[in-house]
PDB file of C-alpha atoms and ligand atoms in Angstrom:
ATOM      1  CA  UNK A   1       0.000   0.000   0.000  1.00 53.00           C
ATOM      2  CA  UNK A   2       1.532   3.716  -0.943  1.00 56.00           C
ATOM      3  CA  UNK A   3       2.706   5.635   1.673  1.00 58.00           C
ATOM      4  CA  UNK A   4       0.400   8.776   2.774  1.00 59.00           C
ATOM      5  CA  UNK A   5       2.567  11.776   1.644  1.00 62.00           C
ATOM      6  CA  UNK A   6       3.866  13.409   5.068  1.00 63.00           C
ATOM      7  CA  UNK A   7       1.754  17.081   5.511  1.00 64.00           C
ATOM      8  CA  UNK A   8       4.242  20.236   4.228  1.00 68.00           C
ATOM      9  CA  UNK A   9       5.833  21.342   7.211  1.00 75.00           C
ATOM     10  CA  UNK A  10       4.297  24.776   7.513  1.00 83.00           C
ATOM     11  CA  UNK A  11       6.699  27.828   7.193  1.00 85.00           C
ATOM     12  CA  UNK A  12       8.234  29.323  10.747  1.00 90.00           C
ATOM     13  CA  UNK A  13       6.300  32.235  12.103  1.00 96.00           C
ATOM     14  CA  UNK A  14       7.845  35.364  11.832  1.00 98.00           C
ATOM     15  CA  UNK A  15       7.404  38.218  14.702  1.00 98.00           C
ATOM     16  CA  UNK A  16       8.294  41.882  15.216  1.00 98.00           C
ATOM     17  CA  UNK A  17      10.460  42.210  18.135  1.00 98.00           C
ATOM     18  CA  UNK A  18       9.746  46.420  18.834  1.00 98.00           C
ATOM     19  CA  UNK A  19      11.989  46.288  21.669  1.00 98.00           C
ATOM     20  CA  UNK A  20      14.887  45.185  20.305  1.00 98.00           C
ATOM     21  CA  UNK A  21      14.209  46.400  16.717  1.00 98.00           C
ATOM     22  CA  UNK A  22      13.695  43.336  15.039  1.00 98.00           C
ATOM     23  CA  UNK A  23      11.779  41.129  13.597  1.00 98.00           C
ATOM     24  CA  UNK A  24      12.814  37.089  14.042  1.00 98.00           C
ATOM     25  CA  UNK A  25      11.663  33.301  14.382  1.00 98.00           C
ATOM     26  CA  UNK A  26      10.468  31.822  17.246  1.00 97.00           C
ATOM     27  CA  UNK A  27      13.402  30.276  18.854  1.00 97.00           C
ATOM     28  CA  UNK A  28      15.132  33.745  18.239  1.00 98.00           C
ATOM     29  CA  UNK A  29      17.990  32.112  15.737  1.00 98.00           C
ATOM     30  CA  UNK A  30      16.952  34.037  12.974  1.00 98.00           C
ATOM     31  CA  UNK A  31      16.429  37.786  12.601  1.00 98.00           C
ATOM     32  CA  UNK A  32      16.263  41.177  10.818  1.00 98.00           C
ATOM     33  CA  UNK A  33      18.052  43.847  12.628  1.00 98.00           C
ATOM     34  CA  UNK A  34      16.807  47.266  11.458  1.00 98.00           C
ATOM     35  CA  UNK A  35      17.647  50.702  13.290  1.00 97.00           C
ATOM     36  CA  UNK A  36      14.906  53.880  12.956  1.00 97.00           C
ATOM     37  CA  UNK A  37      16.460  56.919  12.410  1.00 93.00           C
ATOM     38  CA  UNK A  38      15.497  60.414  11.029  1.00 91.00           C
ATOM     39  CA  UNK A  39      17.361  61.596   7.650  1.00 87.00           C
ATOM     40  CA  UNK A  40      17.410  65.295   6.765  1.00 78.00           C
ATOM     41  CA  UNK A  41      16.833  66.191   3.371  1.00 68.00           C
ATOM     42  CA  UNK A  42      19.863  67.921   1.383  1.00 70.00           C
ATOM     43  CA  UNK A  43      17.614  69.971  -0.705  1.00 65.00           C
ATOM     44  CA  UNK A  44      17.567  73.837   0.508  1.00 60.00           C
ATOM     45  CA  UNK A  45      13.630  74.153   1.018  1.00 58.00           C
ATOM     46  CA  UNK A  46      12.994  70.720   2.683  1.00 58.00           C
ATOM     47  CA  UNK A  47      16.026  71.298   5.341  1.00 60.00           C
ATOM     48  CA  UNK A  48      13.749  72.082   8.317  1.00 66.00           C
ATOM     49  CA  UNK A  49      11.414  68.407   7.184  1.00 75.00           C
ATOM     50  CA  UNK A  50      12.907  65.110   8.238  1.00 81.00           C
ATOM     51  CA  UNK A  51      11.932  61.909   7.563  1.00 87.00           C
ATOM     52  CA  UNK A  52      12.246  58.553   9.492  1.00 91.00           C
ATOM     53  CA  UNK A  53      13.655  56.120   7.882  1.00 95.00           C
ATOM     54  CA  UNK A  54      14.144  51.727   8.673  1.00 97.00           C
ATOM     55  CA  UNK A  55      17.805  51.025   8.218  1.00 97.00           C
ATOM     56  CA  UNK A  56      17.988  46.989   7.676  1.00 98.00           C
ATOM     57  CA  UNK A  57      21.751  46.674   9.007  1.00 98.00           C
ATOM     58  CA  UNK A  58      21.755  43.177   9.223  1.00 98.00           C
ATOM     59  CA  UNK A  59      20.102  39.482   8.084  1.00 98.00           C
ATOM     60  CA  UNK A  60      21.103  36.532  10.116  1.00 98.00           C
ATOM     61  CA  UNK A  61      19.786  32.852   9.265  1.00 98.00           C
ATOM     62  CA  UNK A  62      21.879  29.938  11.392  1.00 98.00           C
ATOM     63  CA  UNK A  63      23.313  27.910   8.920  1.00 98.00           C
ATOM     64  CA  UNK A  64      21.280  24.589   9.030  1.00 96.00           C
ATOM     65  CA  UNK A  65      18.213  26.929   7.794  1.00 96.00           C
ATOM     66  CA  UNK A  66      19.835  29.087   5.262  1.00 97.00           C
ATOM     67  CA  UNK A  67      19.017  28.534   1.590  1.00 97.00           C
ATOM     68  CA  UNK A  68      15.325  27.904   1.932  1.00 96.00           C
ATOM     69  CA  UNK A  69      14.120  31.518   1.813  1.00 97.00           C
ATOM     70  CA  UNK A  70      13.845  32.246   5.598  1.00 98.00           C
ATOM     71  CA  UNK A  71      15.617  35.987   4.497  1.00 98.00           C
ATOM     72  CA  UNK A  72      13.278  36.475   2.520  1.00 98.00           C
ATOM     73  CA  UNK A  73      10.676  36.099   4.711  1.00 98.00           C
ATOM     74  CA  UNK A  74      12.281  37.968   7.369  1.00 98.00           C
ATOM     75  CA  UNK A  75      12.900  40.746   4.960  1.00 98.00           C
ATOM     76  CA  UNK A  76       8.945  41.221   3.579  1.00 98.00           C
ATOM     77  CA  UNK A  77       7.632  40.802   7.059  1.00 98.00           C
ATOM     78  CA  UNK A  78      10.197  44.125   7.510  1.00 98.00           C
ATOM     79  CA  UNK A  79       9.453  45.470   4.256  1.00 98.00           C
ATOM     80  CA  UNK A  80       5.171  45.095   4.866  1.00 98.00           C
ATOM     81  CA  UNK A  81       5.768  46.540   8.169  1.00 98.00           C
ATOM     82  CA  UNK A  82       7.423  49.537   6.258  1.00 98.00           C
ATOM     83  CA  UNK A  83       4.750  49.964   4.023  1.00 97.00           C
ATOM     84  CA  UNK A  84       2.211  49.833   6.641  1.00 97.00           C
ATOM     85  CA  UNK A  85       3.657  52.477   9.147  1.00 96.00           C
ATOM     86  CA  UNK A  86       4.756  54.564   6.355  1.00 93.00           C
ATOM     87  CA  UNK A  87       8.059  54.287   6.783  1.00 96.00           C
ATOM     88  CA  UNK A  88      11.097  54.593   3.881  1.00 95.00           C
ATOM     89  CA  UNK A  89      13.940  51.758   3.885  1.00 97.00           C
ATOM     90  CA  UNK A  90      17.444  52.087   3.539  1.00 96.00           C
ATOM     91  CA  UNK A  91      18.924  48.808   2.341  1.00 97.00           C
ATOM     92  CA  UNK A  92      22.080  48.451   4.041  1.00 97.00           C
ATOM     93  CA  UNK A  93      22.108  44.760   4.702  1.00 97.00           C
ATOM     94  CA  UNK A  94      23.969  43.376   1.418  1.00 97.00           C
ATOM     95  CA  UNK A  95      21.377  40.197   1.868  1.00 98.00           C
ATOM     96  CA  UNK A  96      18.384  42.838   1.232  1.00 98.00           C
ATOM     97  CA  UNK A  97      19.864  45.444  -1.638  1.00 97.00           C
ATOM     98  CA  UNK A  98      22.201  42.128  -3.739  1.00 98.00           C
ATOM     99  CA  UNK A  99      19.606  39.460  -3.466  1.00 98.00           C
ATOM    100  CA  UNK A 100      16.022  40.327  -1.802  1.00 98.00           C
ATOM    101  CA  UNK A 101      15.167  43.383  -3.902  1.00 98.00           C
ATOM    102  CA  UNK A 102      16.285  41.912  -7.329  1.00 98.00           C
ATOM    103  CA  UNK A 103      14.242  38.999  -6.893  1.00 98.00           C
ATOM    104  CA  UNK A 104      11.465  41.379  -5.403  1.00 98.00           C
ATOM    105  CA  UNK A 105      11.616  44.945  -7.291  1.00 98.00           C
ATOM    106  CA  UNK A 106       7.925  45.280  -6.277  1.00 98.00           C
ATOM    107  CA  UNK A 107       9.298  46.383  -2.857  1.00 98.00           C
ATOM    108  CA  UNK A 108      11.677  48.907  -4.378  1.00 97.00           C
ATOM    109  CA  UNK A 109       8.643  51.482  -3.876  1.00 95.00           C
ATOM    110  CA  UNK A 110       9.554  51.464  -0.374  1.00 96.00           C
ATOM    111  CA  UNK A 111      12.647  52.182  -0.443  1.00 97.00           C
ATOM    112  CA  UNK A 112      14.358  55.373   0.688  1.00 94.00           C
ATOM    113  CA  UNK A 113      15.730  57.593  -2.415  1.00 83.00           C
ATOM    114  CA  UNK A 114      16.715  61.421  -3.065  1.00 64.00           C
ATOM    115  CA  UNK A 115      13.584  61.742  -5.414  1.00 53.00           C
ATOM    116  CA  UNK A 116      11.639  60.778  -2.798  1.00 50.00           C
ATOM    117  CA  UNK A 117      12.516  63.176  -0.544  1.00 43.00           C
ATOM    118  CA  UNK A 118      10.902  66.174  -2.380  1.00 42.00           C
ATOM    119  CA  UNK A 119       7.351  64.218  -2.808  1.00 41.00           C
ATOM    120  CA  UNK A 120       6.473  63.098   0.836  1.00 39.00           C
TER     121      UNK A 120
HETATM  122  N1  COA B 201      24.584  39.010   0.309  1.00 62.14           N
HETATM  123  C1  COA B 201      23.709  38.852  -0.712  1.00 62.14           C
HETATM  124  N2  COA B 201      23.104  37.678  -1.018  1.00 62.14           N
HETATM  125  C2  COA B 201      23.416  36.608  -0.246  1.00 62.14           C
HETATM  126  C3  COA B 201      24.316  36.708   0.829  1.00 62.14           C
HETATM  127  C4  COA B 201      24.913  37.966   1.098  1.00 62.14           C
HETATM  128  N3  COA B 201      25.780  38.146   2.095  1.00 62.14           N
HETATM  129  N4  COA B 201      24.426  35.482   1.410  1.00 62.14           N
HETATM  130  C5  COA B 201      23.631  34.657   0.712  1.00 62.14           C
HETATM  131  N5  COA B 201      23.019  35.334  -0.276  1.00 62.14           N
HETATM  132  C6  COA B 201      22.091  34.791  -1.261  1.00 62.14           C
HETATM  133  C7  COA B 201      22.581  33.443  -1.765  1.00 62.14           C
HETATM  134  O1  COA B 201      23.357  33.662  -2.904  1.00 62.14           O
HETATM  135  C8  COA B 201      21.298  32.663  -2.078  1.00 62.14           C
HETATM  136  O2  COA B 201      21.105  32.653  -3.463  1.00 62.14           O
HETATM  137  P1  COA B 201      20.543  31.322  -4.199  1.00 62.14           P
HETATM  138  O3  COA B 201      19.089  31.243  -3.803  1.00 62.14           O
HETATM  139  O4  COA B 201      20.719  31.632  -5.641  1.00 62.14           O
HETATM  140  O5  COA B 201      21.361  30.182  -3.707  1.00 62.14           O
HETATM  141  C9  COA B 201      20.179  33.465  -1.407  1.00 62.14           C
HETATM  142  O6  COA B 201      20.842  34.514  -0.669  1.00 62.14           O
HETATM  143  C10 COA B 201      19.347  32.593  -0.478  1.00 62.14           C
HETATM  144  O7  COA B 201      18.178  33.314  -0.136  1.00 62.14           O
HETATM  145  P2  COA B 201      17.364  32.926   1.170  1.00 62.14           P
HETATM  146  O8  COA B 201      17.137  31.452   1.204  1.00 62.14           O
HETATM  147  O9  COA B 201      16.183  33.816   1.245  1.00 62.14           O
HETATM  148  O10 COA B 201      18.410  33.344   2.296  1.00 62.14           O
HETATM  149  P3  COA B 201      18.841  32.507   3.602  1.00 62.14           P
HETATM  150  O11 COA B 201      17.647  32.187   4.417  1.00 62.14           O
HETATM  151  O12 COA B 201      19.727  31.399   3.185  1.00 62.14           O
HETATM  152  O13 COA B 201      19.718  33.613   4.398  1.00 62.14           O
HETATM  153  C11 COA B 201      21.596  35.087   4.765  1.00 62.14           C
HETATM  154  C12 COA B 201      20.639  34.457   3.707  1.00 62.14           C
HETATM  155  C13 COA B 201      22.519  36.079   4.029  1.00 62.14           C
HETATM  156  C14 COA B 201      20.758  35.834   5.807  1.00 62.14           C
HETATM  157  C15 COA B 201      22.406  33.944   5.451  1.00 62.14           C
HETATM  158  O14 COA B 201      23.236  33.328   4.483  1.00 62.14           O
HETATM  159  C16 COA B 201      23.305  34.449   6.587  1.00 62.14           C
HETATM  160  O15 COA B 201      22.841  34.580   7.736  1.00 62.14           O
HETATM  161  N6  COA B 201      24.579  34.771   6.305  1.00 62.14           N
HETATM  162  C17 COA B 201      25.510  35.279   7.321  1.00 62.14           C
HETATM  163  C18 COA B 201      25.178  36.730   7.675  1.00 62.14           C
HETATM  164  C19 COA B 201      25.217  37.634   6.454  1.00 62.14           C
HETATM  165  O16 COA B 201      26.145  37.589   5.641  1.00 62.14           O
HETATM  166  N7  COA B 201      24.159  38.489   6.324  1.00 62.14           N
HETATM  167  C20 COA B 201      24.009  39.377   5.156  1.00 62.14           C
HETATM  168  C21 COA B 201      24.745  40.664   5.345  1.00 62.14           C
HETATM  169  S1  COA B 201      23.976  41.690   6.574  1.00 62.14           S
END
């Protein structure tokens, strides 16, 4: 008699850590470290406006879990939480501006740019 094919193991849960800026598995082994901080425009009429930006420093998957698209879960759980608080990203986690945002350019709408700064 054939085997019953074992139930897909369902993907880890991911959760935004406020307190410690960021957002991670369960167990804690895997995470997105991002740091909020408020950029001041270089053009001459916006100087006095500033705008908050995520900085995504840093994408950390332990080794025995990496290559099966936990970062890039981590990173659109970070990027949705972007979009949803209206915040601007700066990309500075190689992880997120080499690999996530090629193979995602729909997210590159959040992301923090010069243009930007003249139409928020
Ligand atoms: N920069 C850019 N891309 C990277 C990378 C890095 N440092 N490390 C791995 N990648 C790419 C791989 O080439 C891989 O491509 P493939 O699918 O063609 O094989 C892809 O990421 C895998 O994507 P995904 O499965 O979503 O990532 P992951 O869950 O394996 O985790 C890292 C990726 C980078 C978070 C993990 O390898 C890691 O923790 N590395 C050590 C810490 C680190 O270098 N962080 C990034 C700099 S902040």
């Amino acid at each position: 008699m054939a085997k019953a094919a074992e139930p897909a193991a369902s993907p880890p849960k991911i959760i935004w850590n406020e307190r410690e800026s960021k957002f991670e598995t369960e167990d804690k082994r895997a995470y997105l470290q991002y740091y909020l901080r408020d950029v001041t425009p270089t053009v001459e009429e916006d100087e006095k406006r500033k705008i908050t930006v995520m900085d995504m420093v840093h994408t950390f998957v332990p080794g025995s879990k990496r290559g099966l698209g936990l970062a890039n879960r981590l990173c659109a759980a970070a990027f949705d939480h972007a979009r949803r608080n209206s915040l601007f990203v700066v990309p500075t986690c190689s992880y997120i501006s080499d690999t996530f945002l090629p193979r995602n350019p729909s997210w590159m709408s959040v992301v923090y740019s010069e243009d930007l700064k003249s139409s928020m």
